[in-house]
Amino acid sequence: MTPPSTDPTVPVGDTVTAETRRAELARRLAAVRERIAAACAAAGRDPDEVSLLAVTKTVPAHDVALLVDLGLDAFGENRVQEAMAKVAEVAALRPAARIRWHLVGRLQRNKARAAVQWAHRVESVDSTRLADALDRAVRRALDEGRRAGPLSVLVQYSVDGDPNRGGAPDGVIDKLADHVATLPGLRLDGVMAVAPLHADPERAFAAIAAAAARIRSAHPDAAILSAGMSGDLEVAIRYGSHVVRVGTALVGERPIASP
Ligand SMILES: *Cc1c(COP(=O)(O)O)cnc(C)c1O
């Protein structure tokens, strides 16, 4: 047996832990990629049409760095403050990586300026007031030379109008999309949705696909549908999703979120 390293720069326990975690993440990522490939094959879709957004809320920066090493380059966060710190930490851990960060959670208008500092895309735009706040923040950053172009946004669709999950329901989302399309600081790239937990997934994803198709017909460049998570990515892919946002299946169970 090799004795443990006595080199003080190599923390033996940390190395073992990181290797174990890397192996676990590699195994989970392979399983998720297999599910996506199988769902695309079953739906007769080209797997290149579906991208994986790793949702890393509550996940430490070290895990994100390991996922970068495994080839992922797009990460989703749902809290502005947590994400700001993590974006900086991951940049320090993997300075050469080109990473895209998406905000997928509810955003308060007073956090719009902070979100615009790190988010490459905000997927959770669900009101004209929030869109206006983001537009103002982007234009200010453009004026001050802190960014080069508009912010990519998705409008979030609500299947059932439940205010807790966020999103704009039928009858509201189309006008919201029309409004976003007029704002110079924002680029309307499509629609995001979270299927309600206890709803029939077929009906939920059919409604999501219909809303996305309507918005795409009014705004042909708004072509992206971000739908599907760990539990329902197969149905989402069958109904045309281009982005599956996967947390639990990739990184394991999250601790219970604090209120
Ligand atoms: C947490 C979260 C996800 C990922 O959910 P999992 O079930 O862990 O895969 C996707 N989208 C949004 C908006 C989320 O908040």
Coordinates of C-alpha atoms and ligand atoms in Angstrom, one line a residue:
M1 CA 0.0 0.0 0.0
T2 CA 1.2 3.5 -0.8
P3 CA 1.4 5.7 2.3
P4 CA -0.7 8.8 2.2
S5 CA 1.1 11.8 0.6
T6 CA 2.9 14.0 3.0
D7 CA 3.1 16.8 0.5
P8 CA 1.3 19.6 2.4
T9 CA 0.0 21.1 -0.9
V10 CA -2.0 18.0 -1.7
P11 CA -4.9 17.6 0.7
V12 CA -5.4 13.8 0.5
G13 CA -9.0 13.8 1.7
D14 CA -10.0 16.6 -0.7
T15 CA -8.5 14.8 -3.7
V16 CA -10.4 11.6 -2.9
T17 CA -13.6 13.5 -2.4
A18 CA -13.3 15.4 -5.7
E19 CA -12.4 12.3 -7.6
T20 CA -15.5 10.5 -6.2
R21 CA -17.7 13.4 -7.0
R22 CA -16.3 13.8 -10.5
A23 CA -17.0 10.1 -11.1
E24 CA -20.6 10.5 -9.8
L25 CA -21.3 13.6 -11.9
A26 CA -19.8 11.8 -15.0
R27 CA -22.1 8.9 -14.5
R28 CA -25.2 11.1 -13.9
L29 CA -24.3 13.2 -16.9
A30 CA -24.0 10.2 -19.2
A31 CA -27.4 8.9 -18.0
V32 CA -29.0 12.3 -18.7
R33 CA -27.4 12.4 -22.1
E34 CA -28.7 8.9 -22.8
R35 CA -32.2 9.9 -21.8
I36 CA -32.1 13.0 -24.1
A37 CA -30.8 10.8 -27.0
A38 CA -33.4 8.2 -26.5
A39 CA -36.2 10.8 -26.3
C40 CA -35.0 12.4 -29.5
A41 CA -34.8 9.1 -31.2
A42 CA -38.4 8.2 -30.0
A43 CA -39.7 11.6 -31.2
G44 CA -37.8 11.4 -34.5
R45 CA -35.8 14.6 -33.7
D46 CA -32.2 15.5 -34.3
P47 CA -30.4 15.4 -30.9
D48 CA -28.5 18.5 -31.9
E49 CA -31.8 20.4 -31.6
V50 CA -31.9 19.8 -27.9
S51 CA -29.5 21.3 -25.5
L52 CA -28.9 20.6 -21.8
L53 CA -29.0 23.4 -19.3
A54 CA -27.5 22.2 -16.0
V55 CA -29.5 23.8 -13.2
T56 CA -27.0 24.4 -10.4
K57 CA -29.0 26.3 -7.8
T58 CA -27.7 25.3 -4.3
V59 CA -24.8 23.5 -5.9
P60 CA -21.4 24.7 -4.9
A61 CA -19.0 26.3 -7.4
H62 CA -16.6 23.3 -7.1
D63 CA -19.3 21.0 -8.6
V64 CA -20.0 23.5 -11.4
A65 CA -16.3 23.4 -12.2
L66 CA -16.4 19.6 -12.4
L67 CA -19.3 19.9 -14.8
V68 CA -17.4 22.3 -16.9
D69 CA -14.5 19.7 -17.0
L70 CA -17.1 17.2 -18.2
G71 CA -18.0 19.4 -21.1
L72 CA -21.0 21.4 -20.0
D73 CA -21.0 25.1 -20.8
A74 CA -24.5 26.4 -19.9
F75 CA -25.8 26.6 -16.3
G76 CA -29.1 27.8 -14.8
E77 CA -29.5 29.6 -11.5
N78 CA -32.7 30.8 -9.8
R79 CA -31.4 33.3 -7.3
V80 CA -29.6 36.5 -8.2
Q81 CA -27.4 36.8 -5.1
E82 CA -26.4 33.2 -5.0
A83 CA -25.6 33.2 -8.7
M84 CA -23.5 36.4 -8.6
A85 CA -21.1 34.8 -6.1
K86 CA -21.0 31.5 -7.9
V87 CA -20.3 33.1 -11.3
A88 CA -17.3 34.8 -9.8
E89 CA -16.1 31.6 -8.1
V90 CA -16.4 29.4 -11.2
A91 CA -14.6 32.1 -13.2
A92 CA -11.8 31.9 -10.7
L93 CA -11.7 28.1 -10.7
R94 CA -11.9 27.7 -14.5
P95 CA -10.6 31.0 -16.0
A96 CA -10.4 29.7 -19.6
A97 CA -13.9 28.3 -19.7
R98 CA -16.6 30.1 -21.8
I99 CA -19.7 29.6 -19.7
R100 CA -23.2 30.8 -20.3
W101 CA -25.4 31.5 -17.3
H102 CA -29.2 31.6 -17.5
L103 CA -31.5 33.0 -14.8
V104 CA -34.4 30.5 -14.6
G105 CA -36.1 31.7 -11.3
R106 CA -38.4 34.5 -10.4
L107 CA -36.8 37.8 -10.5
Q108 CA -37.8 40.9 -8.6
R109 CA -37.6 44.1 -10.5
N110 CA -35.2 45.6 -8.0
K111 CA -32.7 42.8 -8.8
A112 CA -32.8 43.5 -12.5
R113 CA -29.6 45.5 -12.5
A114 CA -27.7 42.8 -10.6
A115 CA -29.0 40.1 -12.9
V116 CA -27.9 41.9 -16.0
Q117 CA -24.3 41.9 -14.7
W118 CA -23.9 38.1 -15.1
A119 CA -26.9 36.6 -16.9
H120 CA -26.5 35.7 -20.6
R121 CA -30.2 34.9 -20.8
V122 CA -33.1 35.5 -18.5
E123 CA -35.7 32.8 -19.0
S124 CA -38.2 34.0 -16.5
V125 CA -39.6 37.2 -17.9
D126 CA -43.3 37.1 -16.9
S127 CA -44.5 40.8 -16.7
T128 CA -44.1 43.9 -18.7
R129 CA -42.8 45.7 -15.6
L130 CA -40.0 43.2 -15.2
A131 CA -39.2 43.4 -18.9
D132 CA -39.1 47.2 -18.7
A133 CA -36.7 47.0 -15.6
L134 CA -34.4 44.6 -17.5
D135 CA -34.5 46.8 -20.6
R136 CA -33.5 49.9 -18.5
A137 CA -30.7 48.0 -16.8
V138 CA -29.3 46.7 -20.1
R139 CA -29.5 50.1 -21.8
R140 CA -27.7 51.6 -18.9
A141 CA -25.0 49.0 -19.1
L142 CA -24.7 49.6 -22.9
D143 CA -24.3 53.3 -22.3
E144 CA -21.6 52.8 -19.7
G145 CA -19.8 50.3 -22.0
R146 CA -20.3 47.4 -19.6
R147 CA -22.0 45.2 -22.2
A148 CA -21.9 44.9 -26.0
G149 CA -25.5 44.0 -27.0
P150 CA -29.0 43.2 -25.9
L151 CA -30.0 40.6 -23.3
S152 CA -31.5 37.4 -24.6
V153 CA -34.8 36.7 -22.8
L154 CA -37.5 34.1 -22.9
V155 CA -41.0 34.9 -21.8
Q156 CA -42.2 32.4 -19.1
Y157 CA -45.5 30.7 -19.8
S158 CA -47.8 29.6 -17.0
V159 CA -50.0 26.6 -17.9
D160 CA -52.4 27.1 -15.0
G161 CA -51.9 30.7 -13.9
D162 CA -50.6 29.7 -10.5
P163 CA -48.8 32.9 -9.3
N164 CA -46.4 30.9 -7.1
R165 CA -44.6 29.3 -10.0
G166 CA -44.4 32.5 -12.0
G167 CA -45.2 32.9 -15.7
A168 CA -47.8 34.6 -17.8
P169 CA -50.9 32.6 -18.7
D170 CA -52.9 32.4 -21.9
G171 CA -54.3 35.8 -22.8
V172 CA -51.4 37.6 -21.2
I173 CA -48.3 36.0 -22.6
D174 CA -48.9 37.0 -26.2
K175 CA -49.1 40.7 -25.3
L176 CA -46.1 40.3 -23.1
A177 CA -44.1 38.9 -26.0
D178 CA -45.3 41.7 -28.3
H179 CA -44.1 44.2 -25.6
V180 CA -40.7 42.6 -25.1
A181 CA -40.2 42.6 -28.9
T182 CA -40.4 46.4 -28.9
L183 CA -37.7 46.9 -26.2
P184 CA -34.2 47.7 -27.7
G185 CA -32.3 46.3 -24.7
L186 CA -33.9 42.8 -24.9
R187 CA -33.9 40.1 -27.6
L188 CA -37.0 37.9 -27.5
D189 CA -35.6 34.4 -28.2
G190 CA -38.6 32.2 -27.2
V191 CA -40.6 30.7 -24.4
M192 CA -39.9 29.0 -21.1
A193 CA -42.3 26.9 -19.0
V194 CA -42.4 24.7 -16.0
A195 CA -45.1 22.0 -16.1
P196 CA -47.3 22.0 -13.0
L197 CA -46.3 19.2 -10.7
H198 CA -49.6 17.4 -10.4
A199 CA -51.0 18.1 -13.8
D200 CA -51.4 15.6 -16.6
P201 CA -48.0 16.0 -18.4
E202 CA -49.5 15.4 -21.9
R203 CA -52.0 18.2 -21.5
A204 CA -49.5 20.5 -19.9
F205 CA -46.9 20.1 -22.6
A206 CA -49.5 20.3 -25.3
A207 CA -50.5 23.7 -23.9
I208 CA -46.9 24.8 -23.6
A209 CA -46.2 23.8 -27.2
A210 CA -49.3 25.7 -28.4
A211 CA -48.3 28.9 -26.6
A212 CA -44.7 28.6 -28.0
A213 CA -46.0 28.1 -31.5
R214 CA -48.3 31.1 -31.3
I215 CA -45.5 33.3 -30.1
R216 CA -43.2 32.0 -32.8
S217 CA -45.7 32.7 -35.5
A218 CA -46.0 36.3 -34.3
H219 CA -42.2 36.6 -33.7
P220 CA -40.3 34.2 -36.0
D221 CA -37.0 34.8 -34.2
A222 CA -38.5 33.7 -30.9
A223 CA -37.9 30.1 -31.8
I224 CA -36.6 28.5 -28.6
L225 CA -38.7 26.5 -26.3
S226 CA -37.2 25.8 -22.9
A227 CA -39.2 23.1 -21.2
G228 CA -38.6 19.8 -19.4
M229 CA -36.7 19.1 -16.2
S230 CA -35.4 15.9 -14.5
G231 CA -38.9 14.3 -14.2
D232 CA -40.4 15.2 -17.5
L233 CA -37.7 15.8 -20.1
E234 CA -38.9 13.0 -22.4
V235 CA -42.4 14.4 -22.7
A236 CA -41.0 17.9 -23.2
I237 CA -38.8 16.7 -26.0
R238 CA -41.7 14.9 -27.6
Y239 CA -43.6 18.3 -27.6
G240 CA -40.7 20.2 -29.2
S241 CA -38.5 21.5 -26.4
H242 CA -35.1 22.8 -27.4
V243 CA -33.7 23.3 -23.9
V244 CA -34.1 20.8 -21.1
R245 CA -33.2 22.3 -17.7
V246 CA -31.9 19.5 -15.5
G247 CA -30.9 19.8 -11.9
T248 CA -31.7 16.8 -9.7
A249 CA -30.9 14.1 -12.2
L250 CA -27.5 15.7 -12.8
V251 CA -26.3 16.8 -9.4
G252 CA -28.5 14.8 -6.9
E253 CA -31.1 15.9 -4.5
R254 CA -31.0 19.5 -3.4
P255 CA -31.2 20.3 0.3
I256 CA -34.7 21.6 1.2
A257 CA -34.7 25.2 0.0
S258 CA -34.8 27.8 2.7
P259 CA -37.8 30.1 2.6
Ligands
LIG1 C1 -34.9 23.8 -10.2 C2 -35.4 24.1 -11.6 C3 -35.2 23.2 -12.6 C4 -34.5 21.8 -12.4 O1 -35.4 21.0 -11.8 P1 -35.0 19.4 -11.5 O2 -36.3 18.8 -11.2 O3 -34.1 19.5 -10.3 O4 -34.3 18.9 -12.7 C5 -35.6 23.6 -13.9 N1 -36.3 24.7 -14.1 C6 -36.5 25.6 -13.1 C7 -37.2 26.9 -13.4 C8 -36.1 25.3 -11.8 O5 -36.3 26.2 -10.8

